[in-house]
Amino acid sequence: GIQVEQSPPDLILQEGANSTLRCNFSDSVNNLQWFHQNPWGQLINLFYIPSGTKQNGRLSATTVATERYSLLYISSSQTTDSGVYFCAAYSGGGADGLTFGKGTHLIIQP
Amino acid sequence: DAGVTQSPTHLIKTRGQHVTLRCSPISGHKSVSWYQQVLGQGPQFIFQYYEKEERGRGNFPDRFSARQFPNYSSELNVNALLLGDSALYLCASSLARNTIYFGEGSWLTVV
């Protein structure tokens, strides 16, 4: 199966700091996506980013498919950014589900 | 429009019992998928249904089954519950692979 690896596993920052989360993935991965899971378990789709760069407010994401990695940038962190960030992707063929990484647990302290 | 709704939100079952979890997709979404998330891990794919047919299945035992109804809602059934089945069960609906929406999940505790 496909491999999706995330780093760092944990990150503690002060409010206002910037952060970069990394996702490495194996061959035959497509439809790479980033999600945020809040402390109550709700999983929200942040970006669909198979390649290139996208921005949404203080968040942006870049995927370099040829080098098999994606980065999620969070600028001017707020306490509400706390939670777990997952990257996930579908494998190349067939009908299947998303394969998720183990996530980056982000804590933003006031 | 309502998002993906799941029920029940929390439940406690005893080992060996059976559980049924329910999911209503976003209106117009014909694809429903189920994921299991144990504490400290990312969600793991269990099933995908599209137009009432199973389209994909993850690496789960036959104790896990699901179905999709004509109105596109779905049920996940787990028989002979084990302690290791304790997890957050997430349902997702989608129009296409780039637009997937998750419900708030059903927290299952097996004692």
Short mmCIF file of N, CA, C and O in Angstrom, two decimals, chain A residues 30-31 33 35 37 39-43 45 48 86 90-103, chain B residues 33 35 37 40-45 48 55-57 88 90 94 96-105 107:
data_model
loop_
_atom_site.label_atom_id
_atom_site.label_comp_id
_atom_site.label_asym_id
_atom_site.label_seq_id
_atom_site.Cartn_x
_atom_site.Cartn_y
_atom_site.Cartn_z
N ASN A 30 -2.03 10.02 -5.17
CA ASN A 30 -2.61 11.20 -5.81
C ASN A 30 -3.71 11.77 -4.91
O ASN A 30 -4.03 11.21 -3.87
N ASN A 31 -4.22 12.87 -5.33
CA ASN A 31 -5.29 13.54 -4.59
C ASN A 31 -4.88 13.86 -3.16
O ASN A 31 -5.66 13.70 -2.23
N GLN A 33 -4.36 15.56 0.31
CA GLN A 33 -5.22 16.51 1.00
C GLN A 33 -4.70 16.73 2.42
O GLN A 33 -4.06 15.84 3.00
N PHE A 35 -5.98 17.89 6.36
CA PHE A 35 -7.13 18.00 7.24
C PHE A 35 -6.70 18.53 8.60
O PHE A 35 -5.56 18.32 9.03
N GLN A 37 -8.08 18.25 12.59
CA GLN A 37 -9.03 17.63 13.52
C GLN A 37 -9.01 18.40 14.83
O GLN A 37 -7.96 18.51 15.48
N PRO A 39 -10.15 19.35 18.85
CA PRO A 39 -10.12 18.48 20.05
C PRO A 39 -11.40 17.66 20.26
O PRO A 39 -11.39 16.71 21.03
N TRP A 40 -12.48 17.99 19.59
CA TRP A 40 -13.73 17.24 19.72
C TRP A 40 -13.88 16.17 18.64
O TRP A 40 -14.89 15.50 18.57
N GLY A 41 -12.88 16.04 17.79
CA GLY A 41 -12.89 14.97 16.80
C GLY A 41 -13.33 15.36 15.41
O GLY A 41 -13.24 14.55 14.47
N GLN A 42 -13.83 16.55 15.24
CA GLN A 42 -14.31 16.99 13.93
C GLN A 42 -13.13 17.14 12.95
O GLN A 42 -12.16 17.84 13.25
N LEU A 43 -13.25 16.49 11.82
CA LEU A 43 -12.19 16.49 10.80
C LEU A 43 -12.62 17.40 9.66
O LEU A 43 -13.65 17.17 9.03
N ASN A 45 -11.60 19.38 6.05
CA ASN A 45 -10.72 19.41 4.90
C ASN A 45 -10.18 20.82 4.71
O ASN A 45 -10.95 21.76 4.54
N TYR A 48 -7.16 20.55 -0.85
CA TYR A 48 -6.94 19.50 -1.85
C TYR A 48 -5.79 20.01 -2.69
O TYR A 48 -5.93 21.04 -3.37
N PHE A 86 -3.60 16.32 9.68
CA PHE A 86 -3.33 15.09 8.93
C PHE A 86 -3.16 15.41 7.45
O PHE A 86 -3.88 16.25 6.90
N TYR A 90 -5.25 9.26 -1.75
CA TYR A 90 -5.74 8.02 -2.34
C TYR A 90 -4.59 7.34 -3.07
O TYR A 90 -3.67 8.00 -3.54
N SER A 91 -4.65 6.03 -3.18
CA SER A 91 -3.67 5.32 -3.99
C SER A 91 -4.06 5.47 -5.45
O SER A 91 -5.12 6.01 -5.78
N GLY A 92 -3.19 4.99 -6.33
CA GLY A 92 -3.33 5.31 -7.74
C GLY A 92 -4.56 4.75 -8.43
O GLY A 92 -5.12 5.38 -9.30
N GLY A 93 -4.99 3.56 -8.02
CA GLY A 93 -6.05 2.96 -8.82
C GLY A 93 -7.18 2.41 -8.00
O GLY A 93 -7.08 2.17 -6.82
N GLY A 94 -8.29 2.23 -8.61
CA GLY A 94 -9.43 1.55 -7.98
C GLY A 94 -10.21 2.43 -7.04
O GLY A 94 -9.85 3.55 -6.75
N ALA A 95 -11.27 1.92 -6.55
CA ALA A 95 -12.10 2.63 -5.59
C ALA A 95 -11.62 2.24 -4.21
O ALA A 95 -11.66 1.08 -3.82
N ASP A 96 -11.18 3.20 -3.48
CA ASP A 96 -10.65 2.91 -2.15
C ASP A 96 -10.81 4.16 -1.31
O ASP A 96 -11.37 5.15 -1.74
N GLY A 97 -10.29 4.09 -0.11
CA GLY A 97 -10.40 5.22 0.77
C GLY A 97 -9.07 5.95 0.90
O GLY A 97 -8.06 5.57 0.32
N LEU A 98 -9.11 7.01 1.67
CA LEU A 98 -7.91 7.80 1.95
C LEU A 98 -7.00 7.03 2.90
O LEU A 98 -7.46 6.37 3.83
N THR A 99 -5.69 7.14 2.64
CA THR A 99 -4.68 6.68 3.59
C THR A 99 -4.17 7.91 4.32
O THR A 99 -3.69 8.85 3.68
N PHE A 100 -4.28 7.90 5.64
CA PHE A 100 -3.87 9.04 6.45
C PHE A 100 -2.50 8.80 7.05
O PHE A 100 -2.12 7.66 7.37
N GLY A 101 -1.75 9.91 7.26
CA GLY A 101 -0.56 9.84 8.07
C GLY A 101 -0.95 9.79 9.55
O GLY A 101 -2.14 9.83 9.89
N LYS A 102 0.05 9.73 10.42
CA LYS A 102 -0.23 9.65 11.85
C LYS A 102 -0.51 11.02 12.46
O LYS A 102 -0.92 11.10 13.62
N GLY A 103 -0.30 12.07 11.69
CA GLY A 103 -0.68 13.39 12.15
C GLY A 103 0.42 14.16 12.87
O GLY A 103 1.38 13.58 13.37
N SER B 33 -18.31 6.89 2.89
CA SER B 33 -17.22 6.02 3.33
C SER B 33 -17.12 6.05 4.84
O SER B 33 -17.57 7.01 5.48
N TYR B 35 -14.60 5.29 8.34
CA TYR B 35 -13.24 5.21 8.85
C TYR B 35 -13.27 4.90 10.34
O TYR B 35 -14.18 5.35 11.06
N GLN B 37 -10.95 5.44 13.79
CA GLN B 37 -9.80 6.16 14.32
C GLN B 37 -9.60 5.78 15.79
O GLN B 37 -10.40 6.15 16.65
N GLY B 40 -4.81 8.36 19.14
CA GLY B 40 -3.43 8.61 18.79
C GLY B 40 -3.02 8.24 17.38
O GLY B 40 -1.85 8.38 17.01
N GLN B 41 -3.97 7.76 16.59
CA GLN B 41 -3.66 7.35 15.21
C GLN B 41 -4.50 8.14 14.22
O GLN B 41 -5.48 8.79 14.58
N GLY B 42 -4.11 8.07 12.95
CA GLY B 42 -4.94 8.64 11.91
C GLY B 42 -6.09 7.71 11.58
O GLY B 42 -6.06 6.52 11.88
N PRO B 43 -7.14 8.24 10.96
CA PRO B 43 -8.27 7.40 10.56
C PRO B 43 -7.83 6.30 9.60
O PRO B 43 -6.95 6.51 8.77
N GLN B 44 -8.49 5.14 9.73
CA GLN B 44 -8.23 4.01 8.82
C GLN B 44 -9.49 3.69 8.04
O GLN B 44 -10.58 3.56 8.63
N PHE B 45 -9.34 3.50 6.76
CA PHE B 45 -10.46 3.25 5.86
C PHE B 45 -11.08 1.89 6.11
O PHE B 45 -10.36 0.88 6.18
N GLN B 48 -16.16 1.91 1.43
CA GLN B 48 -16.76 2.95 0.63
C GLN B 48 -17.96 2.39 -0.12
O GLN B 48 -17.88 1.29 -0.68
N ARG B 55 -17.78 -0.19 -3.05
CA ARG B 55 -16.76 0.13 -4.04
C ARG B 55 -15.35 -0.11 -3.53
O ARG B 55 -14.41 -0.17 -4.29
N GLY B 56 -15.21 -0.19 -2.22
CA GLY B 56 -13.88 -0.40 -1.66
C GLY B 56 -13.99 -0.90 -0.24
O GLY B 56 -14.97 -0.63 0.47
N ARG B 57 -12.98 -1.67 0.17
CA ARG B 57 -12.98 -2.24 1.51
C ARG B 57 -11.56 -2.21 2.04
O ARG B 57 -10.63 -2.61 1.34
N LEU B 88 -13.15 6.08 17.56
CA LEU B 88 -14.04 7.05 16.93
C LEU B 88 -14.33 6.55 15.52
O LEU B 88 -13.40 6.30 14.75
N LEU B 90 -15.83 7.41 11.96
CA LEU B 90 -16.13 8.60 11.15
C LEU B 90 -16.78 8.19 9.84
O LEU B 90 -16.36 7.23 9.19
N SER B 94 -19.03 12.44 -0.16
CA SER B 94 -18.30 13.20 -1.17
C SER B 94 -19.02 13.15 -2.51
O SER B 94 -19.77 12.21 -2.81
N ALA B 96 -16.86 14.07 -5.20
CA ALA B 96 -15.68 13.67 -5.96
C ALA B 96 -14.53 13.55 -4.98
O ALA B 96 -14.65 13.94 -3.82
N ARG B 97 -13.40 13.03 -5.46
CA ARG B 97 -12.29 12.77 -4.55
C ARG B 97 -11.71 14.04 -3.94
O ARG B 97 -11.05 13.98 -2.91
N ASN B 98 -11.96 15.20 -4.59
CA ASN B 98 -11.37 16.41 -4.05
C ASN B 98 -12.30 17.16 -3.12
O ASN B 98 -11.96 18.24 -2.64
N THR B 99 -13.47 16.61 -2.86
CA THR B 99 -14.42 17.26 -1.95
C THR B 99 -15.00 16.20 -1.03
O THR B 99 -15.96 15.53 -1.37
N ILE B 100 -14.39 16.04 0.11
CA ILE B 100 -14.84 15.04 1.08
C ILE B 100 -15.14 15.74 2.39
O ILE B 100 -14.36 16.57 2.87
N TYR B 101 -16.26 15.39 2.99
CA TYR B 101 -16.72 16.02 4.21
C TYR B 101 -16.98 14.93 5.25
O TYR B 101 -17.67 13.95 4.96
N PHE B 102 -16.46 15.15 6.45
CA PHE B 102 -16.61 14.18 7.53
C PHE B 102 -17.68 14.63 8.52
O PHE B 102 -17.85 15.83 8.77
N GLY B 103 -18.37 13.65 9.08
CA GLY B 103 -19.26 13.91 10.20
C GLY B 103 -18.46 14.04 11.49
O GLY B 103 -17.24 13.90 11.50
N GLU B 104 -19.18 14.31 12.58
CA GLU B 104 -18.52 14.51 13.87
C GLU B 104 -18.15 13.19 14.54
O GLU B 104 -17.46 13.19 15.55
N GLY B 105 -18.61 12.09 14.00
CA GLY B 105 -18.18 10.79 14.47
C GLY B 105 -19.04 10.20 15.57
O GLY B 105 -19.85 10.88 16.21
N TRP B 107 -18.42 7.96 18.96
CA TRP B 107 -17.41 7.45 19.89
C TRP B 107 -17.92 6.14 20.50
O TRP B 107 -18.90 6.14 21.23
#
